XYZ file of C-alpha atoms in Angstrom:
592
model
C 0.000 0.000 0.000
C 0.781 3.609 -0.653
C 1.303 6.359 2.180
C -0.539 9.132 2.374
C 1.714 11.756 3.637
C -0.204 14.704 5.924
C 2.558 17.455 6.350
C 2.364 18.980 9.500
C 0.135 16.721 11.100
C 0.880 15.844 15.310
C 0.017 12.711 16.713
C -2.532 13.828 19.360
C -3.755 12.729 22.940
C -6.468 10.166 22.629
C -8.302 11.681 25.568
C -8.669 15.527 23.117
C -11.935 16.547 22.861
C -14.020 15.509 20.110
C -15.658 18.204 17.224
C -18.676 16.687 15.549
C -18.097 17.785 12.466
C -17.355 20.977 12.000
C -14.741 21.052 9.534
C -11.880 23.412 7.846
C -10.982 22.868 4.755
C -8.277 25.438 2.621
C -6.977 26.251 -0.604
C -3.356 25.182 -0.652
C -1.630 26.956 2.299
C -4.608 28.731 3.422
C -7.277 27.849 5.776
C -10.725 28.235 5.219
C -14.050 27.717 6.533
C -15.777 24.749 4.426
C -18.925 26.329 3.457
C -21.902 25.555 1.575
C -23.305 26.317 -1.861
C -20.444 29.516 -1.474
C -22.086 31.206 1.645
C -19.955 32.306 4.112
C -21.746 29.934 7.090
C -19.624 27.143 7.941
C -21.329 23.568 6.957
C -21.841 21.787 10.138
C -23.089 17.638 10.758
C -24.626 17.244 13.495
C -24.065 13.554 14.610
C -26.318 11.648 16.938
C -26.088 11.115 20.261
C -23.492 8.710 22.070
C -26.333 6.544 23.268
C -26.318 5.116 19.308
C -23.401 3.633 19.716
C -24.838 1.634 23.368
C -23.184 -1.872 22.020
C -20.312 -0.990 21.408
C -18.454 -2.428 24.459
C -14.656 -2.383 22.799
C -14.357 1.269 23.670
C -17.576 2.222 24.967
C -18.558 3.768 21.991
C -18.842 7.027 20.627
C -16.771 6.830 16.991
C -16.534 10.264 15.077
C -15.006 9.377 11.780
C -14.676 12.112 8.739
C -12.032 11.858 5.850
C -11.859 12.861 2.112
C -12.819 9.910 -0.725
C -12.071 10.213 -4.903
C -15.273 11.490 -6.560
C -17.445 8.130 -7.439
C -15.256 6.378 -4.983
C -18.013 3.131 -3.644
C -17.593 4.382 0.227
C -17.993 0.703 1.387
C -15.318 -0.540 -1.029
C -12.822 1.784 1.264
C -10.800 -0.209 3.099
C -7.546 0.628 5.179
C -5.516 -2.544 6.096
C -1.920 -1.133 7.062
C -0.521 2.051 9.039
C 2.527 3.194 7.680
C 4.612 5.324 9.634
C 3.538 8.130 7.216
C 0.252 10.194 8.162
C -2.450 9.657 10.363
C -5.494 8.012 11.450
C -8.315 7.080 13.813
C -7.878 3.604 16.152
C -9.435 2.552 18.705
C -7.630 0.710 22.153
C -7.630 -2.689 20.333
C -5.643 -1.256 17.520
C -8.763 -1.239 14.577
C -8.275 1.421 12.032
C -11.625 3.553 11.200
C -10.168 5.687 8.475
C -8.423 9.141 8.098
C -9.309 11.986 10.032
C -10.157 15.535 8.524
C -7.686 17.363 7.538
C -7.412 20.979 5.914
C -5.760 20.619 2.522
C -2.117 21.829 2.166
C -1.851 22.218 5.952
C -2.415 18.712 7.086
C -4.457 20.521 10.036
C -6.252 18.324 11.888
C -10.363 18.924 12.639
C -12.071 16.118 14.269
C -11.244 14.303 17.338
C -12.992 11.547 19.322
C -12.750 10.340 22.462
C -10.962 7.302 22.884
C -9.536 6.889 20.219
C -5.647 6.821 19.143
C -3.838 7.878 16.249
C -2.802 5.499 13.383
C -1.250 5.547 10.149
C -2.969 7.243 6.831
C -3.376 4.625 4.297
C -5.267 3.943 1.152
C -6.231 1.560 -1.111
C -5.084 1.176 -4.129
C -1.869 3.505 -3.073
C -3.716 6.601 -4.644
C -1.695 9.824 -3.983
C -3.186 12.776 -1.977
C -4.316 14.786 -4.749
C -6.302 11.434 -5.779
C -7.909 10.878 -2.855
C -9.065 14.386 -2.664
C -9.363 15.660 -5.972
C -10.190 14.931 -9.141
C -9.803 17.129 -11.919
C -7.202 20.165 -11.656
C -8.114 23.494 -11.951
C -11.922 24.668 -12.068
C -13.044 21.223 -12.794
C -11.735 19.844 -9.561
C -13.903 18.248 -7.531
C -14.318 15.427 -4.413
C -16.610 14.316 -1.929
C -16.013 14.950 1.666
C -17.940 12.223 4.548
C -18.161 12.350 8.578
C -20.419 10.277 10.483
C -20.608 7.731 13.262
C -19.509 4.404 13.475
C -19.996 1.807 16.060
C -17.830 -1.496 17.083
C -19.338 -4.211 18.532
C -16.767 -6.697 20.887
C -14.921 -7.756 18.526
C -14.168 -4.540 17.050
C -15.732 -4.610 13.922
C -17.002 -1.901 12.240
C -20.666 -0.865 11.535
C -21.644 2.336 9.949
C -24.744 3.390 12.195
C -25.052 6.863 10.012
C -23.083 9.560 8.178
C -23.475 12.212 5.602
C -21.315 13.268 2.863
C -20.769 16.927 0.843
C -20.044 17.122 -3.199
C -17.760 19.498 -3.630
C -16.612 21.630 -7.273
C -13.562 23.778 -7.692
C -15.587 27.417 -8.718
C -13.122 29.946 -9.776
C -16.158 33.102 -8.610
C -16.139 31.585 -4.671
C -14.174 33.262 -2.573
C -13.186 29.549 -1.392
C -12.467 28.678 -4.922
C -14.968 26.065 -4.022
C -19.251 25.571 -4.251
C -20.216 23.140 -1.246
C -23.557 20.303 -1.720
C -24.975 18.510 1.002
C -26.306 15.306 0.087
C -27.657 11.890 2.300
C -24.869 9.638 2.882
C -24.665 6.397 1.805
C -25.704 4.478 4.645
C -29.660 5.505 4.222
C -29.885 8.765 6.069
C -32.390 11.385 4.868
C -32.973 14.649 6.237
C -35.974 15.693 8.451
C -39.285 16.867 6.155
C -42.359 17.870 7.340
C -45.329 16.074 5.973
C -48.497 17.069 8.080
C -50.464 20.015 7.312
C -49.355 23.526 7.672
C -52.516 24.532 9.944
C -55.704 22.932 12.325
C -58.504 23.932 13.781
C -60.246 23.476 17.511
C -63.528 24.099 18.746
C -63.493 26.473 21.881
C -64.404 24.123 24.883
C -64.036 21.234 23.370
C -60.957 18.556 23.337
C -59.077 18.438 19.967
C -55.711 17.101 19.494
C -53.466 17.317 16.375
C -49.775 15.302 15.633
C -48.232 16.723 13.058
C -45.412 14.045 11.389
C -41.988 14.310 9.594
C -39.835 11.966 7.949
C -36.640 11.435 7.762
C -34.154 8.541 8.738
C -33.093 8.924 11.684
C -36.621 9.306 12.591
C -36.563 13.012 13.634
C -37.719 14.580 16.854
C -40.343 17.307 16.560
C -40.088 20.611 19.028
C -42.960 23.313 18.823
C -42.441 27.443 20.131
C -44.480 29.754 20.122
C -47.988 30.787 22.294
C -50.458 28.016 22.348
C -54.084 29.595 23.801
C -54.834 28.251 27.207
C -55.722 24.902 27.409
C -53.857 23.294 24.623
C -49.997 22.329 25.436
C -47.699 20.357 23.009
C -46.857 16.933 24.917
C -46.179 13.785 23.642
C -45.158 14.847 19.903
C -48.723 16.176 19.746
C -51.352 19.385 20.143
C -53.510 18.269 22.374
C -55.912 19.768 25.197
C -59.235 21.643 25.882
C -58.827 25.712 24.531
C -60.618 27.603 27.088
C -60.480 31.015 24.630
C -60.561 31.500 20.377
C -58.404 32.910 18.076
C -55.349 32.317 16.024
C -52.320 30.999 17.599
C -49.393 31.080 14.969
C -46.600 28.540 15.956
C -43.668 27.066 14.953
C -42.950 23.227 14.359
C -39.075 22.208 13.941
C -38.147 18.554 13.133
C -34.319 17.657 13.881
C -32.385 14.453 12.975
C -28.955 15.705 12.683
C -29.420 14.783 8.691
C -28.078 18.451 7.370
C -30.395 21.402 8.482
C -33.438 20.830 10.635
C -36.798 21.278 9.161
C -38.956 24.109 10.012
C -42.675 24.779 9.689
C -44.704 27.579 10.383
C -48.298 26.321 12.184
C -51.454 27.985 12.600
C -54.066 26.702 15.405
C -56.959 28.335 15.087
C -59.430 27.972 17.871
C -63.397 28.488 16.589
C -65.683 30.309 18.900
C -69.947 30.258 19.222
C -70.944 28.246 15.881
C -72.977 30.952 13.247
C -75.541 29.714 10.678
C -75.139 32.263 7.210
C -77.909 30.214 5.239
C -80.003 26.813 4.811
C -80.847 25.130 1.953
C -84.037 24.339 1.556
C -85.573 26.677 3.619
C -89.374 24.917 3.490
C -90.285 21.475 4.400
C -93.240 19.772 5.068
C -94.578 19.407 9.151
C -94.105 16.051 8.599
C -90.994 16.066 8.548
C -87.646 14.765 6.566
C -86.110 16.921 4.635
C -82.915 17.034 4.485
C -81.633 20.429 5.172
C -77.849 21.836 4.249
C -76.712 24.239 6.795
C -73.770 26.724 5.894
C -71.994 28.716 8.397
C -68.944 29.465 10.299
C -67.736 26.896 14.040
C -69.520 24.070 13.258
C -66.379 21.833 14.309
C -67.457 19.423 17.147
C -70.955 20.600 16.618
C -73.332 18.392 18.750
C -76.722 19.080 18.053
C -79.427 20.978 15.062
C -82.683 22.491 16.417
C -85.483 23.248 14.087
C -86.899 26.061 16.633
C -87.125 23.870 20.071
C -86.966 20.167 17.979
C -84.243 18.379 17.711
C -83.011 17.587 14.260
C -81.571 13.842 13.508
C -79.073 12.629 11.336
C -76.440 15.705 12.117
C -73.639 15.041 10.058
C -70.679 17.686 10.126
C -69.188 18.314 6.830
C -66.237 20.503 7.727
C -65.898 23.570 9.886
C -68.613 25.448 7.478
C -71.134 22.705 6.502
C -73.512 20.740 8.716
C -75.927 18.247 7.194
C -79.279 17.407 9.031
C -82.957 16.069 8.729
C -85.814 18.519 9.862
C -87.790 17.047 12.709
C -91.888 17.472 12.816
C -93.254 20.681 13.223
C -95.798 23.288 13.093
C -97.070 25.084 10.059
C -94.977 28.429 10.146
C -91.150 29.538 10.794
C -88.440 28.252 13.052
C -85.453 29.159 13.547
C -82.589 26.481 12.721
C -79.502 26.886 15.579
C -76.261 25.160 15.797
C -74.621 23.472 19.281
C -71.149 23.036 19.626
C -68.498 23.403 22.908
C -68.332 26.777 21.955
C -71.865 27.156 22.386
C -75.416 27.696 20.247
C -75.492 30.279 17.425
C -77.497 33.218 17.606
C -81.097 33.415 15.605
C -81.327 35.248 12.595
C -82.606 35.954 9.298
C -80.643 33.153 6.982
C -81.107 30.974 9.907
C -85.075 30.625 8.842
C -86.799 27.696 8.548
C -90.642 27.216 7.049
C -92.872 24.369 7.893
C -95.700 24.095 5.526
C -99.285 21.999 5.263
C -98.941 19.656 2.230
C -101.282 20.818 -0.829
C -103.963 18.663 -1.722
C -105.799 18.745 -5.494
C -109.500 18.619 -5.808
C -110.309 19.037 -9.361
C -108.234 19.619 -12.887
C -110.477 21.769 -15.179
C -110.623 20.363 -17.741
C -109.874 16.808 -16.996
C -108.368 15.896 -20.479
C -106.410 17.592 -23.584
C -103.934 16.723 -25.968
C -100.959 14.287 -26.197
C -99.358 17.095 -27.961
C -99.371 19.160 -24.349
C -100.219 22.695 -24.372
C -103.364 22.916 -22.748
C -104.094 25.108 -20.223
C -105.551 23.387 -16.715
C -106.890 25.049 -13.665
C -106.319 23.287 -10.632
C -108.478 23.544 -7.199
C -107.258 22.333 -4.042
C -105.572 23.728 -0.559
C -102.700 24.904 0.915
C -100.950 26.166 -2.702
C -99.450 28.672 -2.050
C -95.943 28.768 -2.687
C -96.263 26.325 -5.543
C -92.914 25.463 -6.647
C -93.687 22.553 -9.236
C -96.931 21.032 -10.996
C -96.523 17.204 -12.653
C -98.810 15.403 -14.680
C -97.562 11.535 -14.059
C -94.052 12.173 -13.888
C -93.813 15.442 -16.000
C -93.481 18.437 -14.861
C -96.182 21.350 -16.499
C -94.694 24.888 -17.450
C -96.371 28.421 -16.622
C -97.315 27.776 -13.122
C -98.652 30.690 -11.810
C -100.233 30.579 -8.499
C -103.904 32.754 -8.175
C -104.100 31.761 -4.213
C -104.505 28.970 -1.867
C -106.965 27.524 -3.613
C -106.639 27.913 -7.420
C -103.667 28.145 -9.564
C -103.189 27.717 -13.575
C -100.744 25.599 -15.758
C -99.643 24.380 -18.944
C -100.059 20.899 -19.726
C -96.620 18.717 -20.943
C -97.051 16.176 -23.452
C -97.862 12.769 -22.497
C -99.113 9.207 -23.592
C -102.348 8.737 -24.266
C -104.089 7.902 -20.860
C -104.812 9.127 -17.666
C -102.617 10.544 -15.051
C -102.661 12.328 -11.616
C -101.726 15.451 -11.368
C -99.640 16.941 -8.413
C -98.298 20.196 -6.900
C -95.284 20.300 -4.794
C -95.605 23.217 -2.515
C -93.261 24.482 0.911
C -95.671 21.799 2.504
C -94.882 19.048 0.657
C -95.980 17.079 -2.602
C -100.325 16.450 -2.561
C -101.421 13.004 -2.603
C -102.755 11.527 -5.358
C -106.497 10.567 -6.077
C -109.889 10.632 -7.812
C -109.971 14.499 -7.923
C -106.705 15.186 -9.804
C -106.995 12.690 -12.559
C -106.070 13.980 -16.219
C -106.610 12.200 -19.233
C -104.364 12.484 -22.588
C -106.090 11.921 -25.682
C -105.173 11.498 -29.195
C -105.964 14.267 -31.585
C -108.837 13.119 -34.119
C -107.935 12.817 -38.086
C -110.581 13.094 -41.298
C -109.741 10.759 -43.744
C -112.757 11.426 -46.625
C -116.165 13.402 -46.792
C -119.315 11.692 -48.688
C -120.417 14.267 -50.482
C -117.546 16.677 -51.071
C -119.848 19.730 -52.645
C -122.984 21.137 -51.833
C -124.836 24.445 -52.480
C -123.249 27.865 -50.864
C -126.621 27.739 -48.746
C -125.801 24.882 -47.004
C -128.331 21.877 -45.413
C -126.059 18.750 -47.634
C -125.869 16.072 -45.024
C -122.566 15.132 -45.135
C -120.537 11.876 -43.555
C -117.136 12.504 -42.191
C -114.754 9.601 -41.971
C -111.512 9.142 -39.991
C -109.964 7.901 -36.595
C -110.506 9.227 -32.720
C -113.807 10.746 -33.326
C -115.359 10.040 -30.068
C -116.260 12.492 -27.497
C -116.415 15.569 -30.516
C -117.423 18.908 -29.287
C -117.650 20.634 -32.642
C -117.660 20.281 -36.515
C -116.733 22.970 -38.764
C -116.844 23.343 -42.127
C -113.845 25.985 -42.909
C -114.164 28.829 -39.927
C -118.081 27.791 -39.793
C -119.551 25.554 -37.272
C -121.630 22.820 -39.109
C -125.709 23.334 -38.836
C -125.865 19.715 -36.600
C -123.274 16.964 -36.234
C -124.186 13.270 -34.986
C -120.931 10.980 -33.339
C -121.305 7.613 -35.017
C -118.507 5.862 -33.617
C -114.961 6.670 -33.627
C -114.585 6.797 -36.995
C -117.677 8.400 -38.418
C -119.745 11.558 -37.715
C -122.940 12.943 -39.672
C -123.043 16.494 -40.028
C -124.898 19.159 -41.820
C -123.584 21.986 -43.856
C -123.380 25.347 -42.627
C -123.869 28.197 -45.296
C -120.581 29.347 -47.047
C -118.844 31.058 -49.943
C -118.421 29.341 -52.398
C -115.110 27.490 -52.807
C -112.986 24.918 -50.927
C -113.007 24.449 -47.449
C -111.723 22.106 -44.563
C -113.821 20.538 -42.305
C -112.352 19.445 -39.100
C -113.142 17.965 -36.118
C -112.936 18.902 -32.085
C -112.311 16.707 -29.652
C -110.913 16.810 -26.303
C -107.552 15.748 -28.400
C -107.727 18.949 -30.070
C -108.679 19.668 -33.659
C -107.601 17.607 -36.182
C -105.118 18.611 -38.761
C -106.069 19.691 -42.216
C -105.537 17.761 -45.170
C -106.252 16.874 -48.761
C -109.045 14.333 -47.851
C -111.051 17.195 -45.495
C -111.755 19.022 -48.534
C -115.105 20.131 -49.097
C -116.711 22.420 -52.065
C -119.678 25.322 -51.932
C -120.819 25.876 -55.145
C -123.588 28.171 -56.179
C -127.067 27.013 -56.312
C -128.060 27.011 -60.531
C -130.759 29.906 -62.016
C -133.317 29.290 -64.197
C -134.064 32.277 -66.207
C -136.444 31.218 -69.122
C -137.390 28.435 -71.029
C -138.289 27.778 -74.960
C -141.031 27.070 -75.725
C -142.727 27.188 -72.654
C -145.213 24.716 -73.768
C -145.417 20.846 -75.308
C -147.679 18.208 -75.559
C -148.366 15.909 -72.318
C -146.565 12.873 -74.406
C -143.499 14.763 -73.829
C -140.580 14.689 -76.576
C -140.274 18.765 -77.231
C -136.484 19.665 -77.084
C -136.583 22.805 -74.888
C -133.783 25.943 -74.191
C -133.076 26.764 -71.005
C -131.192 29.924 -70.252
C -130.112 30.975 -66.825
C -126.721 30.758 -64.640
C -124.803 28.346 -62.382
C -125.346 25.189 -65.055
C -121.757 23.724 -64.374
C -121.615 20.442 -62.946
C -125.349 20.375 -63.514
C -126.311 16.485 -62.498
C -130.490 16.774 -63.535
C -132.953 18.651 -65.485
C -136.418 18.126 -64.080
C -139.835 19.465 -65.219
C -141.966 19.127 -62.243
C -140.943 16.090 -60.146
C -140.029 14.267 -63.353
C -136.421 13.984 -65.084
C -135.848 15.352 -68.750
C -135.939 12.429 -70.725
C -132.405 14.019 -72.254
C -130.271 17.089 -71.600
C -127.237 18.339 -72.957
C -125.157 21.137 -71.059
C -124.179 23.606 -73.364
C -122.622 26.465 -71.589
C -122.932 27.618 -67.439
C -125.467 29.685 -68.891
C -127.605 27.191 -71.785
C -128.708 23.372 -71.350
C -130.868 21.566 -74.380
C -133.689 19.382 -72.414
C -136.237 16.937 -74.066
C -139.536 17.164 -71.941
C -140.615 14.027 -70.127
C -144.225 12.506 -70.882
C -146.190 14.578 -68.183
C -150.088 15.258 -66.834
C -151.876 18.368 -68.556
């Protein structure tokens, strides 16, 4: 093996005090603090306690080792096996070697020195020089790594690595140290302390809270707490814990040490709620039954331990968070309550959002009228009790539009569509939702069609009985012939109606049918003609024997279409329709 030569380096007393790593390190020939990331604070480890190293019974432990490694150097694959005469080192009484101690370059001064120990040789493996060991690189790309920690021996002298830490360092030409310092973990699983609770908590005034706020790190850390905790409430046992007798905001200060680099340090805020306050409720109407499920917003509600619906007791409090409170109204009284909050810091005071309105349930005595359209759209009066406040209407399981409310009794709306059928129809008031039964029964029918008319004309003064054929006919309230209602109408069945003409213009017209389905749409097969009635102006001759057989001219108007000629009750034998002004008729045998 290779010495490692330390100039100016004195054997020391093995009963000199030990420094727990706070280390020196120089530029050749000068010493300097060893500082980190180029401050001007020296970088200090920390190490743990002496009670780490309780097995060790070789020198009654308490090992402070700290030496300088090649960059990328595997710390474990260190080993020191001789002790040349040449530099020094750390041994304990039974003459084990635990590796170089700290030394400012250039100056071979020496930093750290443990109890019990006595010095050895400076050796390493491989026979690397100094500048190896501690450098690598020249110049600004210099660099090593520099470790201190604590090892332990058990009786045999052995060594175990319990913990240690070690620092990157980079030549840096800008540092006044002509170095730039990292801490990192060493290599034997150390971390440094990290907080990993939450930065703040709340308690209820008068009421028992406790909070433990955690950190890791390896070794585990400790956690200390300053600051001015409100009567009550100490920090014992790693943990906030106790009974705050006043409220407020207690800002405090959480630090976590484990001798891993610095300690961690949070800032803490305890906040301490006072009297709970209700802002609003959601709903704010419910029947006196009971049951509704009520959201409660506000400000204390932590540790709340009771709702009250005026003097009743709500159940099924659930607290949602400091601000929230779920609960079910209890039974009650038609009118307003007020809803309170209990907690240990006592009952909130009434007020306006705080208002709570029991209501009677509607009830629905009669739909006027009691059927309309599939389509929707028809407009229903409903009679019943207790609707004021209406906030919904539903046919079967649709909701109507337009609800507008005349008073307790009476209020209008607009029909959905719906199936054909019947349904009930509710109203959901502060009270509740009305029962169903006979009175609020609706029915949706199917709007009626016309298919064909038999005739399809008549005269503009209108009496033509007429048959109307199509589908949904029953139950018809009216028959109209264009924008005129038809003279009479008969129902047949559901497919057929009789009904007699109106008077009307002549021309085309539809002729639809009413039912409580509505009208029915127009169409090509609802057509139906007024024509004018024909005028007979003269006729020529006037005269002819009873055995009939005289051609006669009649003049006049309207002859288009014309079906007959008759002279009396009797049909021309013949007629030919010349013009809608001339027809040629050959008289019929007839009486004298």
């Amino acid at each position: 093996m290779g010495a490692l030569v330390l100039a100016g380096a004195k054997p020391a007393s093995a009963s000199a005090p030990t420094v727990d790593g706070i280390a020196t390190i120089a530029s050749p020939g000068v010493t300097t603090p060893l500082t980190s990331g180029g401050s001007t604070a020296p970088f200090t480890v920390v190490l743990p306690a002496q009670a780490a190293c309780g097995g060790d019974t070789a020198t009654n432990g308490y090992h402070v080792y700290s030496y300088l490694v090649q960059k990328g150097t595997t710390l474990s694959g260190v080993t020191f096996i001789g002790f040349p005469s040449t530099g020094y080192g750390l041994v304990d009484n039974t003459g084990t070697y635990y590796g170089a101690v700290n030394t400012a370059i250039g100056t071979g001064q020496i930093i750290s020195i443990p109890n019990n120990f006595q010095w050895g040789p400076l050796v390493s493996a491989g026979g690397a020089t100094l500048a190896q060991l501690l450098y690598t690189g020249s110049g600004a790309t210099a660099s090593g790594i520099w470790e201190s920690g604590l090892a332990c021996a058990n009786s045999s002298g052995a060594l175990t690595d319990n913990w240690n830490t070690e620092v990157t360092f980079h030549a840096n030409a800008g540092d006044a140290n002509g170095f730039n310092w990292t801490a990192v973990p060493g290599p034997s699983g150390s971390t440094p302390a990290a907080f990993t609770s939450a930065t703040s908590t709340t308690f209820a005034q008068g009421a028992p809270g406790t909070f433990t706020p955690t950190a890791s790190g390896s070794p585990v850390p400790t956690i200390t707490e300053q600051g001015g905790l409100p009567t009550g409430v100490s920090f014992t046992g790693g943990a906030l814990t106790g009974t705050p007798s006043v409220s407020g905001t207690f800002p405090i200060t959480f630090t976590a040490h484990n001798g891993i680099l610095a300690d961690a340090v949070q800032d803490f805020t305890l906040t301490v709620g006072g009297a709970p306050a209700v802002t609003s409720i959601t709903p704010t109407t419910g029947p006196t039954a009971g049951g509704t499920v009520v959201t409660v917003t506000g400000t204390g509600f932590t540790g709340a331990t009771a709702v009250h619906f005026g003097a009743a007791a709500a159940t099924g409090v659930t607290v949602n968070s400091a601000t929230s409170i779920s609960a079910t109204s209890p039974a009650g009284s038609a009118g307003a309550v007020d809803v309170t909050v209990t907690t240990p810091g006592g009952t909130s005071a009434t007020g306006a959002g705080d208002t709570f309105t029991y209501g009677l349930a509607p009830t629905v005595s009669a739909v006027v009228p009691t059927s309309g359209t599939t389509a929707g759209g028809t407009t229903v009066t409903i009679t019943g009790t207790n609707l004021t406040g209406a906030t919904a209407v539903h046919f079967g399981p649709t909701a109507g539009t337009g609800v507008t409310v005349s008073s307790a009794t009476s209020l209008t709306v607009t029909a959905p569509a719906g199936a054909a059928g019947t349904v009930d129809v509710t109203v959901t008031a502060p009270g509740g939702t009305s029962a169903t039964g006979a009175g609020d029964h609706y029915t949706y029918v199917v709007a009626p069609a016309v298919s064909s008319l038999s005739p399809s004309t008549g005269p503009t003064v209108g009496g033509t009985s007429v048959t109307i054929t199509g589908t949904d006919l029953t139950g018809a309230t009216a028959v109209h012939f264009g924008s005129a209602a038809a003279a009479s109408f008969t129902v047949n069945s559901a497919t057929s109606i009789s009904a007699t003409s109106p008077a009307g213009s002549a021309g085309t017209v539809d002729v639809t049918v009413t039912t409580p389905g509505g009208p029915s749409a127009t169409g090509a097969g609802d057509h139906y003609t007024f024509v004018v009635a024909p005028v007979v102006a003269s006729v020529s001759p006037n005269a002819g024997p009873t055995a009939g057989g005289t051609v006669v001219a009649i003049i006049g108007s309207g002859f288009t279409g014309a079906t007959a000629v008759k002279f009396g009750s009797t049909n021309a034998a013949t007629f030919t329709l010349n013009s809608a002004t001339s027809i040629s008729a050959t008289s019929p045998a007839g009486s004298a």
